[in-house]
């Protein structure tokens, strides 16, 4: 039954055993509400503190320091909550157990194993690799915070700064992708307009070439007719000159025939 209370997304961050916060066994009524406010620990997990008792367990002289550490851990890594069938609300807080050298080695092995299982990319942008390394970094922060809360808070600032920078780069990347897509669409629309304009210009060019051909043919015909007309006029002019020359010669002959007998 313990397997039913473990969330599906197992994280590299070490958490305590889940705690049942509410358990709805019937529809909410004034009497049923009083029965479901007290958290019920899940079976099979051993003695687990309730939500009201988990914040103030039995402590010795270093209890205040441990409570401060729990508060810092909860502020860095908030508790996880999920709801299962039947309205059961479970809560799981981050573990306050100090880590040993073996825990660090196990964390490294689990990270490598999960990277292989989830087929994370070794290079480039990979959400899976980013998620797993983020979980591993949170676990390192948890381990450091237990020993020194100040170091944990400093690592928290570093983590938040890295996430903010990464988010800024992601926003810039998405914006650049959107800008590139808009430019591509505009270029595509401009390409269609240019293609339509080119097609129209090709049609106009063909029409102008046809007109040029017709005009050249007309020009050739006009030049040919003009040359024929000029040649005809030249022949006519030459004939007229010859006719006038013959007429002049005949007149001269007749005039000499008339003058000669008188002498």
mmCIF file with all atom_site columns, C-alpha atoms in Angstrom, residues 97-195:
data_model
loop_
_atom_site.group_PDB
_atom_site.id
_atom_site.type_symbol
_atom_site.label_atom_id
_atom_site.label_alt_id
_atom_site.label_comp_id
_atom_site.label_asym_id
_atom_site.label_entity_id
_atom_site.label_seq_id
_atom_site.pdbx_PDB_ins_code
_atom_site.Cartn_x
_atom_site.Cartn_y
_atom_site.Cartn_z
_atom_site.occupancy
_atom_site.B_iso_or_equiv
_atom_site.pdbx_formal_charge
_atom_site.auth_seq_id
_atom_site.auth_comp_id
_atom_site.auth_asym_id
_atom_site.auth_atom_id
_atom_site.pdbx_PDB_model_num
ATOM 1  C CA . UNK A 1 97  ? 18.622 14.077 7.126   1.00 0.00 ? 97  UNK A CA 1
ATOM 2  C CA . UNK A 1 98  ? 22.300 15.043 6.677   1.00 0.00 ? 98  UNK A CA 1
ATOM 3  C CA . UNK A 1 99  ? 23.974 13.553 3.622   1.00 0.00 ? 99  UNK A CA 1
ATOM 4  C CA . UNK A 1 100 ? 27.045 11.352 3.715   1.00 0.00 ? 100 UNK A CA 1
ATOM 5  C CA . UNK A 1 101 ? 29.720 10.786 1.117   1.00 0.00 ? 101 UNK A CA 1
ATOM 6  C CA . UNK A 1 102 ? 27.838 7.673  0.027   1.00 0.00 ? 102 UNK A CA 1
ATOM 7  C CA . UNK A 1 103 ? 24.692 9.752  -0.553  1.00 0.00 ? 103 UNK A CA 1
ATOM 8  C CA . UNK A 1 104 ? 26.640 12.073 -2.846  1.00 0.00 ? 104 UNK A CA 1
ATOM 9  C CA . UNK A 1 105 ? 27.984 9.127  -4.830  1.00 0.00 ? 105 UNK A CA 1
ATOM 10 C CA . UNK A 1 106 ? 24.478 7.647  -5.034  1.00 0.00 ? 106 UNK A CA 1
ATOM 11 C CA . UNK A 1 107 ? 23.167 10.999 -6.282  1.00 0.00 ? 107 UNK A CA 1
ATOM 12 C CA . UNK A 1 108 ? 25.750 11.012 -9.050  1.00 0.00 ? 108 UNK A CA 1
ATOM 13 C CA . UNK A 1 109 ? 24.894 7.443  -10.026 1.00 0.00 ? 109 UNK A CA 1
ATOM 14 C CA . UNK A 1 110 ? 21.154 8.186  -10.018 1.00 0.00 ? 110 UNK A CA 1
ATOM 15 C CA . UNK A 1 111 ? 21.721 11.279 -12.160 1.00 0.00 ? 111 UNK A CA 1
ATOM 16 C CA . UNK A 1 112 ? 23.689 9.296  -14.740 1.00 0.00 ? 112 UNK A CA 1
ATOM 17 C CA . UNK A 1 113 ? 21.151 6.492  -14.687 1.00 0.00 ? 113 UNK A CA 1
ATOM 18 C CA . UNK A 1 114 ? 18.172 8.824  -15.170 1.00 0.00 ? 114 UNK A CA 1
ATOM 19 C CA . UNK A 1 115 ? 19.948 10.648 -17.981 1.00 0.00 ? 115 UNK A CA 1
ATOM 20 C CA . UNK A 1 116 ? 20.304 7.312  -19.773 1.00 0.00 ? 116 UNK A CA 1
ATOM 21 C CA . UNK A 1 117 ? 16.809 6.076  -18.938 1.00 0.00 ? 117 UNK A CA 1
ATOM 22 C CA . UNK A 1 118 ? 15.105 9.234  -20.154 1.00 0.00 ? 118 UNK A CA 1
ATOM 23 C CA . UNK A 1 119 ? 17.444 9.465  -23.166 1.00 0.00 ? 119 UNK A CA 1
ATOM 24 C CA . UNK A 1 120 ? 18.603 12.993 -22.454 1.00 0.00 ? 120 UNK A CA 1
ATOM 25 C CA . UNK A 1 121 ? 20.719 14.716 -25.051 1.00 0.00 ? 121 UNK A CA 1
ATOM 26 C CA . UNK A 1 122 ? 24.375 15.206 -24.244 1.00 0.00 ? 122 UNK A CA 1
ATOM 27 C CA . UNK A 1 123 ? 24.615 18.511 -26.128 1.00 0.00 ? 123 UNK A CA 1
ATOM 28 C CA . UNK A 1 124 ? 22.277 21.253 -27.238 1.00 0.00 ? 124 UNK A CA 1
ATOM 29 C CA . UNK A 1 125 ? 18.959 22.249 -25.707 1.00 0.00 ? 125 UNK A CA 1
ATOM 30 C CA . UNK A 1 126 ? 17.335 19.387 -23.810 1.00 0.00 ? 126 UNK A CA 1
ATOM 31 C CA . UNK A 1 127 ? 14.477 19.952 -21.308 1.00 0.00 ? 127 UNK A CA 1
ATOM 32 C CA . UNK A 1 128 ? 15.011 16.498 -19.794 1.00 0.00 ? 128 UNK A CA 1
ATOM 33 C CA . UNK A 1 129 ? 18.690 17.121 -19.063 1.00 0.00 ? 129 UNK A CA 1
ATOM 34 C CA . UNK A 1 130 ? 17.885 20.546 -17.670 1.00 0.00 ? 130 UNK A CA 1
ATOM 35 C CA . UNK A 1 131 ? 15.196 19.101 -15.361 1.00 0.00 ? 131 UNK A CA 1
ATOM 36 C CA . UNK A 1 132 ? 17.462 16.354 -14.025 1.00 0.00 ? 132 UNK A CA 1
ATOM 37 C CA . UNK A 1 133 ? 20.410 18.671 -13.402 1.00 0.00 ? 133 UNK A CA 1
ATOM 38 C CA . UNK A 1 134 ? 18.065 21.130 -11.708 1.00 0.00 ? 134 UNK A CA 1
ATOM 39 C CA . UNK A 1 135 ? 16.883 18.369 -9.384  1.00 0.00 ? 135 UNK A CA 1
ATOM 40 C CA . UNK A 1 136 ? 20.481 17.351 -8.675  1.00 0.00 ? 136 UNK A CA 1
ATOM 41 C CA . UNK A 1 137 ? 21.384 20.978 -7.891  1.00 0.00 ? 137 UNK A CA 1
ATOM 42 C CA . UNK A 1 138 ? 18.393 21.245 -5.544  1.00 0.00 ? 138 UNK A CA 1
ATOM 43 C CA . UNK A 1 139 ? 19.564 18.085 -3.770  1.00 0.00 ? 139 UNK A CA 1
ATOM 44 C CA . UNK A 1 140 ? 23.059 19.550 -3.398  1.00 0.00 ? 140 UNK A CA 1
ATOM 45 C CA . UNK A 1 141 ? 21.501 22.733 -1.979  1.00 0.00 ? 141 UNK A CA 1
ATOM 46 C CA . UNK A 1 142 ? 19.519 20.593 0.473   1.00 0.00 ? 142 UNK A CA 1
ATOM 47 C CA . UNK A 1 143 ? 22.636 18.767 1.613   1.00 0.00 ? 143 UNK A CA 1
ATOM 48 C CA . UNK A 1 144 ? 24.599 21.997 2.029   1.00 0.00 ? 144 UNK A CA 1
ATOM 49 C CA . UNK A 1 145 ? 21.743 23.795 3.804   1.00 0.00 ? 145 UNK A CA 1
ATOM 50 C CA . UNK A 1 146 ? 21.508 21.101 6.479   1.00 0.00 ? 146 UNK A CA 1
ATOM 51 C CA . UNK A 1 147 ? 25.150 21.679 7.410   1.00 0.00 ? 147 UNK A CA 1
ATOM 52 C CA . UNK A 1 148 ? 25.149 25.460 6.884   1.00 0.00 ? 148 UNK A CA 1
ATOM 53 C CA . UNK A 1 149 ? 21.971 27.412 6.193   1.00 0.00 ? 149 UNK A CA 1
ATOM 54 C CA . UNK A 1 150 ? 23.917 30.465 5.007   1.00 0.00 ? 150 UNK A CA 1
ATOM 55 C CA . UNK A 1 151 ? 25.683 28.445 2.306   1.00 0.00 ? 151 UNK A CA 1
ATOM 56 C CA . UNK A 1 152 ? 22.336 27.015 1.238   1.00 0.00 ? 152 UNK A CA 1
ATOM 57 C CA . UNK A 1 153 ? 20.794 30.474 0.921   1.00 0.00 ? 153 UNK A CA 1
ATOM 58 C CA . UNK A 1 154 ? 23.789 31.630 -1.117  1.00 0.00 ? 154 UNK A CA 1
ATOM 59 C CA . UNK A 1 155 ? 23.407 28.637 -3.430  1.00 0.00 ? 155 UNK A CA 1
ATOM 60 C CA . UNK A 1 156 ? 19.690 29.476 -3.645  1.00 0.00 ? 156 UNK A CA 1
ATOM 61 C CA . UNK A 1 157 ? 20.576 32.961 -4.891  1.00 0.00 ? 157 UNK A CA 1
ATOM 62 C CA . UNK A 1 158 ? 22.915 31.440 -7.455  1.00 0.00 ? 158 UNK A CA 1
ATOM 63 C CA . UNK A 1 159 ? 20.256 28.964 -8.567  1.00 0.00 ? 159 UNK A CA 1
ATOM 64 C CA . UNK A 1 160 ? 17.606 31.673 -8.911  1.00 0.00 ? 160 UNK A CA 1
ATOM 65 C CA . UNK A 1 161 ? 20.011 33.901 -10.849 1.00 0.00 ? 161 UNK A CA 1
ATOM 66 C CA . UNK A 1 162 ? 20.837 31.053 -13.227 1.00 0.00 ? 162 UNK A CA 1
ATOM 67 C CA . UNK A 1 163 ? 17.166 30.276 -13.727 1.00 0.00 ? 163 UNK A CA 1
ATOM 68 C CA . UNK A 1 164 ? 16.381 33.950 -14.334 1.00 0.00 ? 164 UNK A CA 1
ATOM 69 C CA . UNK A 1 165 ? 19.209 34.214 -16.865 1.00 0.00 ? 165 UNK A CA 1
ATOM 70 C CA . UNK A 1 166 ? 18.107 31.011 -18.572 1.00 0.00 ? 166 UNK A CA 1
ATOM 71 C CA . UNK A 1 167 ? 14.514 32.258 -18.641 1.00 0.00 ? 167 UNK A CA 1
ATOM 72 C CA . UNK A 1 168 ? 15.688 35.524 -20.198 1.00 0.00 ? 168 UNK A CA 1
ATOM 73 C CA . UNK A 1 169 ? 17.615 33.606 -22.867 1.00 0.00 ? 169 UNK A CA 1
ATOM 74 C CA . UNK A 1 170 ? 14.578 31.402 -23.476 1.00 0.00 ? 170 UNK A CA 1
ATOM 75 C CA . UNK A 1 171 ? 12.330 34.452 -23.850 1.00 0.00 ? 171 UNK A CA 1
ATOM 76 C CA . UNK A 1 172 ? 14.858 36.015 -26.213 1.00 0.00 ? 172 UNK A CA 1
ATOM 77 C CA . UNK A 1 173 ? 15.035 32.785 -28.205 1.00 0.00 ? 173 UNK A CA 1
ATOM 78 C CA . UNK A 1 174 ? 11.249 32.528 -28.475 1.00 0.00 ? 174 UNK A CA 1
ATOM 79 C CA . UNK A 1 175 ? 11.045 36.195 -29.446 1.00 0.00 ? 175 UNK A CA 1
ATOM 80 C CA . UNK A 1 176 ? 13.707 35.746 -32.111 1.00 0.00 ? 176 UNK A CA 1
ATOM 81 C CA . UNK A 1 177 ? 11.912 32.656 -33.428 1.00 0.00 ? 177 UNK A CA 1
ATOM 82 C CA . UNK A 1 178 ? 8.645  34.592 -33.611 1.00 0.00 ? 178 UNK A CA 1
ATOM 83 C CA . UNK A 1 179 ? 10.442 37.492 -35.312 1.00 0.00 ? 179 UNK A CA 1
ATOM 84 C CA . UNK A 1 180 ? 12.058 35.137 -37.809 1.00 0.00 ? 180 UNK A CA 1
ATOM 85 C CA . UNK A 1 181 ? 8.709  33.481 -38.482 1.00 0.00 ? 181 UNK A CA 1
ATOM 86 C CA . UNK A 1 182 ? 7.064  36.859 -39.105 1.00 0.00 ? 182 UNK A CA 1
ATOM 87 C CA . UNK A 1 183 ? 9.877  37.855 -41.444 1.00 0.00 ? 183 UNK A CA 1
ATOM 88 C CA . UNK A 1 184 ? 9.603  34.523 -43.247 1.00 0.00 ? 184 UNK A CA 1
ATOM 89 C CA . UNK A 1 185 ? 5.847  34.992 -43.702 1.00 0.00 ? 185 UNK A CA 1
ATOM 90 C CA . UNK A 1 186 ? 6.359  38.550 -44.887 1.00 0.00 ? 186 UNK A CA 1
ATOM 91 C CA . UNK A 1 187 ? 9.034  37.359 -47.294 1.00 0.00 ? 187 UNK A CA 1
ATOM 92 C CA . UNK A 1 188 ? 6.713  34.609 -48.511 1.00 0.00 ? 188 UNK A CA 1
ATOM 93 C CA . UNK A 1 189 ? 3.921  37.107 -49.060 1.00 0.00 ? 189 UNK A CA 1
ATOM 94 C CA . UNK A 1 190 ? 6.343  39.484 -50.793 1.00 0.00 ? 190 UNK A CA 1
ATOM 95 C CA . UNK A 1 191 ? 7.599  36.579 -52.888 1.00 0.00 ? 191 UNK A CA 1
ATOM 96 C CA . UNK A 1 192 ? 4.090  35.825 -54.109 1.00 0.00 ? 192 UNK A CA 1
ATOM 97 C CA . UNK A 1 193 ? 3.552  39.461 -54.995 1.00 0.00 ? 193 UNK A CA 1
ATOM 98 C CA . UNK A 1 194 ? 6.892  39.593 -56.812 1.00 0.00 ? 194 UNK A CA 1
ATOM 99 C CA . UNK A 1 195 ? 6.098  36.401 -58.693 1.00 0.00 ? 195 UNK A CA 1
#
